[in-house]
PDB file of C-alpha atoms in Angstrom:
ATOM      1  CA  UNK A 106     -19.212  16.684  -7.849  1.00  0.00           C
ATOM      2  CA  UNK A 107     -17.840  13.320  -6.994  1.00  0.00           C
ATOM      3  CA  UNK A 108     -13.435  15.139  -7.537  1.00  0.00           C
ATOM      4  CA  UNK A 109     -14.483  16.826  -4.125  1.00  0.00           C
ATOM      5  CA  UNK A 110     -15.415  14.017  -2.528  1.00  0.00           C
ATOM      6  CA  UNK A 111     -13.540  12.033   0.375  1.00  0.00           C
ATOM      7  CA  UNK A 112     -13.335   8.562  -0.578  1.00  0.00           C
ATOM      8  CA  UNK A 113     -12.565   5.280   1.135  1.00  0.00           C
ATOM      9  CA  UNK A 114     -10.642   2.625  -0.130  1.00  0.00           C
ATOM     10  CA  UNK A 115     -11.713  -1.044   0.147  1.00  0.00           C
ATOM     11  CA  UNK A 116      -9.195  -4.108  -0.299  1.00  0.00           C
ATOM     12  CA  UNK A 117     -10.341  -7.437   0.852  1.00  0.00           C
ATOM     13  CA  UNK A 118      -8.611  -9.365   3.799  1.00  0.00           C
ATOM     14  CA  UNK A 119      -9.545 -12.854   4.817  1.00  0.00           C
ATOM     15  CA  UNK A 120      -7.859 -11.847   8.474  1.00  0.00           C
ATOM     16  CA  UNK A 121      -9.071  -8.312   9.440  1.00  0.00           C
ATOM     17  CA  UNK A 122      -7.526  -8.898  12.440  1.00  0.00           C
ATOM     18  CA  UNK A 123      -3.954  -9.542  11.452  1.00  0.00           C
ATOM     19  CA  UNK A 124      -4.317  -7.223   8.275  1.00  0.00           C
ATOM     20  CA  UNK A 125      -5.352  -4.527  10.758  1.00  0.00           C
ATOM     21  CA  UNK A 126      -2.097  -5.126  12.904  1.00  0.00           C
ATOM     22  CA  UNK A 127      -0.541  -5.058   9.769  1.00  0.00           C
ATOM     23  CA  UNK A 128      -1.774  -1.367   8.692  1.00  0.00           C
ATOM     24  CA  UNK A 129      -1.694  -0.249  12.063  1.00  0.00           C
ATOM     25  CA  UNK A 130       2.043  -1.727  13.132  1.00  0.00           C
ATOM     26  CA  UNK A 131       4.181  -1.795  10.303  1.00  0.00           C
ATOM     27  CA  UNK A 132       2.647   0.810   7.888  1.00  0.00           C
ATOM     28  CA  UNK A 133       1.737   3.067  10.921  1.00  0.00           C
ATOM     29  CA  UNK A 134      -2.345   4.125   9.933  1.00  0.00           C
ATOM     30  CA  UNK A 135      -4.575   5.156  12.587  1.00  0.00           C
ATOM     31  CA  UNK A 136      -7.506   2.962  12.782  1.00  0.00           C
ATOM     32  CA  UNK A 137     -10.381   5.094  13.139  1.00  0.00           C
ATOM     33  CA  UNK A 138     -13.037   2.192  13.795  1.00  0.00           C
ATOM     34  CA  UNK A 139     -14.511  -1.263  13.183  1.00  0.00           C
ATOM     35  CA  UNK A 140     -17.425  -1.642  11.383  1.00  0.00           C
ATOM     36  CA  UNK A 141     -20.687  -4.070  12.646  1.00  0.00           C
ATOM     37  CA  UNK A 142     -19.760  -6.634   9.473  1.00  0.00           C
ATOM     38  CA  UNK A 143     -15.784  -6.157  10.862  1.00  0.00           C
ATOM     39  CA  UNK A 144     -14.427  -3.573   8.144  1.00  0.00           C
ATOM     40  CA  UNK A 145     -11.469  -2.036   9.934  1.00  0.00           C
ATOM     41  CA  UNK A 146     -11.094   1.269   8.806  1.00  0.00           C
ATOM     42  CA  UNK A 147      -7.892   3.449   8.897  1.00  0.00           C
ATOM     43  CA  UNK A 148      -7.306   7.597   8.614  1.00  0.00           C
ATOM     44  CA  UNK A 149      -5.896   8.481   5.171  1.00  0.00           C
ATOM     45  CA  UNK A 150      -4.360  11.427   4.115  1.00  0.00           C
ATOM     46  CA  UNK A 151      -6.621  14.444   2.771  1.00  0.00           C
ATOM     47  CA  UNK A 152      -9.549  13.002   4.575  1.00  0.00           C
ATOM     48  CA  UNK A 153      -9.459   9.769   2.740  1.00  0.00           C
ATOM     49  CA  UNK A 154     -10.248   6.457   4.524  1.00  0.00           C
ATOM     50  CA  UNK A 155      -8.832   2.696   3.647  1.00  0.00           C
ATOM     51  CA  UNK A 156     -11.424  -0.208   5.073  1.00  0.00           C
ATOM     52  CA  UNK A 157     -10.271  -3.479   5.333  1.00  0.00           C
ATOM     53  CA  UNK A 158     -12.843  -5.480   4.707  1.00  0.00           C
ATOM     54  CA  UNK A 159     -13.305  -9.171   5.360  1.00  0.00           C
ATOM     55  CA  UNK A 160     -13.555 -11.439   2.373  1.00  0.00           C
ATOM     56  CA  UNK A 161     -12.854 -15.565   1.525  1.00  0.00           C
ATOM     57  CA  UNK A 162      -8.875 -16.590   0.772  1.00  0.00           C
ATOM     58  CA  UNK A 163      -8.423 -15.317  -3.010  1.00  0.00           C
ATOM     59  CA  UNK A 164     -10.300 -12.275  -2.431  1.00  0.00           C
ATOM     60  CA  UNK A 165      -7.092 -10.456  -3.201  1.00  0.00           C
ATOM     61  CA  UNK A 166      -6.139  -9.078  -6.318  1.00  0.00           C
ATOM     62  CA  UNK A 167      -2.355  -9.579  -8.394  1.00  0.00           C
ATOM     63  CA  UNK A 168      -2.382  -5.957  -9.284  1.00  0.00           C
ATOM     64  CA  UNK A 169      -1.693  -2.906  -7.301  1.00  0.00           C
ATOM     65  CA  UNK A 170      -4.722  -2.198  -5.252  1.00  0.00           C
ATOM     66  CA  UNK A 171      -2.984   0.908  -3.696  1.00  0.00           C
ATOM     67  CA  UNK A 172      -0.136   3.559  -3.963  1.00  0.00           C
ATOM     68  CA  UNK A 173       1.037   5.911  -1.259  1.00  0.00           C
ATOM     69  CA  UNK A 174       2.228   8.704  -3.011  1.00  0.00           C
ATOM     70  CA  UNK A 175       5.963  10.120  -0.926  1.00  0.00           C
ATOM     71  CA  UNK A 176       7.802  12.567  -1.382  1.00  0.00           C
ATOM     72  CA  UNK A 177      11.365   9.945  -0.403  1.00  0.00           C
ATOM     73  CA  UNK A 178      11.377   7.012  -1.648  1.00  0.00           C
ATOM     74  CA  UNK A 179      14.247   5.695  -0.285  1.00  0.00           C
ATOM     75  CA  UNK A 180      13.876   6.981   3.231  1.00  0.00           C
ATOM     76  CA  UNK A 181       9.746   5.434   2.963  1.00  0.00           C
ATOM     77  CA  UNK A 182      11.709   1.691   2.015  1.00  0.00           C
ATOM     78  CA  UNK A 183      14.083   1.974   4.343  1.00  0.00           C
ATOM     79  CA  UNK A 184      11.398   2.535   6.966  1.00  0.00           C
ATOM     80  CA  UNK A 185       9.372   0.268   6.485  1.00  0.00           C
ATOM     81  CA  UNK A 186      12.116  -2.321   6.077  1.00  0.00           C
ATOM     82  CA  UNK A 187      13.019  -1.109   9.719  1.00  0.00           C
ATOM     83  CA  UNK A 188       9.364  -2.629  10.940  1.00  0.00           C
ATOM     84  CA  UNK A 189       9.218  -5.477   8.828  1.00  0.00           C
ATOM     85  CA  UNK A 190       8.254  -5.311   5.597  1.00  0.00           C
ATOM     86  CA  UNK A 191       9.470  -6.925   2.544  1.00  0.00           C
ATOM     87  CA  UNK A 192       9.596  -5.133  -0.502  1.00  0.00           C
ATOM     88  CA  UNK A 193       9.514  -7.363  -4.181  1.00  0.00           C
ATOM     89  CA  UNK A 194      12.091  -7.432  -6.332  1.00  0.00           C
ATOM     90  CA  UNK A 195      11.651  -7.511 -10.464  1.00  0.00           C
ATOM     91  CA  UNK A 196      14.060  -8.703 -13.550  1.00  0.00           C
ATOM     92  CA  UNK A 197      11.894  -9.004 -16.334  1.00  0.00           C
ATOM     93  CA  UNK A 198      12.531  -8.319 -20.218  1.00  0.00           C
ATOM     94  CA  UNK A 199      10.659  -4.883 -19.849  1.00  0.00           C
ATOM     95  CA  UNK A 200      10.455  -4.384 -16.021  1.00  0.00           C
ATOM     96  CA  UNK A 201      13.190  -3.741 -13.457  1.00  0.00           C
ATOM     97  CA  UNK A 202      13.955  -2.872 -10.399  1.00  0.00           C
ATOM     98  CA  UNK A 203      17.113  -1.825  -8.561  1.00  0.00           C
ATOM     99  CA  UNK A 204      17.354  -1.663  -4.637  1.00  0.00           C
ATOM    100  CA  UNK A 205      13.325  -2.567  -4.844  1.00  0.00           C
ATOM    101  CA  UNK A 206      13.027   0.485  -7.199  1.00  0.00           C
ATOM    102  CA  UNK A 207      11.332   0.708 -10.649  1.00  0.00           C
ATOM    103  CA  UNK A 208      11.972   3.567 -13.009  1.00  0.00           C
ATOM    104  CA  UNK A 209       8.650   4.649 -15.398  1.00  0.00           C
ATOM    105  CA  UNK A 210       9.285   7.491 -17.393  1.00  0.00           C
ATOM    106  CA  UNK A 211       8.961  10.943 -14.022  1.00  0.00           C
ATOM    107  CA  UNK A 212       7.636   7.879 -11.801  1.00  0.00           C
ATOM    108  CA  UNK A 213       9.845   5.965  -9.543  1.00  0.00           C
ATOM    109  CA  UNK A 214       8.040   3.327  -7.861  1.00  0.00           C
ATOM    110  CA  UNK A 215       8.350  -0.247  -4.772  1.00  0.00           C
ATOM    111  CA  UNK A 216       6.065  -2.890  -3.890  1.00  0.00           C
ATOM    112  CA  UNK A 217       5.147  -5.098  -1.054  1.00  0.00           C
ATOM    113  CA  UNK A 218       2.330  -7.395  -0.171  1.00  0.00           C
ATOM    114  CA  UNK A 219      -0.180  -6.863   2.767  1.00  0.00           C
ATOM    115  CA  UNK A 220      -0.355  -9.887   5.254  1.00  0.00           C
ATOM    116  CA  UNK A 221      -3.733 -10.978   3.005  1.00  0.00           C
ATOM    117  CA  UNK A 222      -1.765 -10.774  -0.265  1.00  0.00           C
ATOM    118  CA  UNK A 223      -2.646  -7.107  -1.961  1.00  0.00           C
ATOM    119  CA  UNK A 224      -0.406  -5.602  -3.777  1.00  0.00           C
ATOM    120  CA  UNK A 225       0.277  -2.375  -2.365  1.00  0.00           C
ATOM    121  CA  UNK A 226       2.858   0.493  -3.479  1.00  0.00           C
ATOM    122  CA  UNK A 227       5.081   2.951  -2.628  1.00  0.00           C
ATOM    123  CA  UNK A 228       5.325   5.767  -5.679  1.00  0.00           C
ATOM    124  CA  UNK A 229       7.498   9.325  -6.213  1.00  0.00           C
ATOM    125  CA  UNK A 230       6.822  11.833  -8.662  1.00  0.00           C
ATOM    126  CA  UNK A 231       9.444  13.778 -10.042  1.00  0.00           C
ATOM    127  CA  UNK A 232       8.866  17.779  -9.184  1.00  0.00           C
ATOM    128  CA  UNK A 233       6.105  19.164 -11.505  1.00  0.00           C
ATOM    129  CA  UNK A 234       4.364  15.996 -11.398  1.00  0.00           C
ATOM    130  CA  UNK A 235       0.737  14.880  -9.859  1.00  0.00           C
TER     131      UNK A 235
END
């Protein structure tokens, strides 16, 4: 019932406006509309949806609050890098990353922040993988 369902993902933003630039200008989404209580929301692949909803400073969650699955990892970074965005860096005892890139097992993954502080995610699956 609810695995052939479209869904829509809501992150909090205390600035729909900018976060919407944001989404719209650097990660290049397609707003589809703005809600009457100002949730932007943007086109998804697979029929999905991503609302940007507004919410109070410290809304915002320290843990990944979305992954874009690619299929080029490398060529996504360097993309978005090319409009703006800053990808994070890691060097901890168990955790590292190497030209933005973490290595987990058939998972390769990046991160960045949204203007409103999310933690969003690039991610690559190695062939065979879902």
């Amino acid at each position: 019932m609810l695995t052939a369902t479209r869904t829509t993902t809501m992150l909090p933003v205390e600035d729909p406006e900018r976060a919407g630039r944001f989404y719209a200008d650097m990660l290049g989404l397609k707003p589809i509309t703005t809600a009457g209580d100002g949730t932007r929301i943007f086109a998804l692949g697979q029929g999905d949806a991503l609302g940007l909803r507004p919410a109070g400073k410290g809304a915002q969650s320290g843990h990944t609050v979305l992954s874009f699955e690619v299929p080029d990892l490398e060529g996504e970074i360097a993309e978005l890098e090319g409009r703006g965005v800053r990808f994070e860096d890691y060097d901890l005892p168990d955790f590292k990353t190497t030209n933005h890139i973490a290595v987990m097992g058939t998972e390769r993954a990046a991160w960045f922040h949204d203007t409103e502080g999310n933690v969003l995610c690039l991610h690559e699956l190695s062939d065979g993988e879902t």
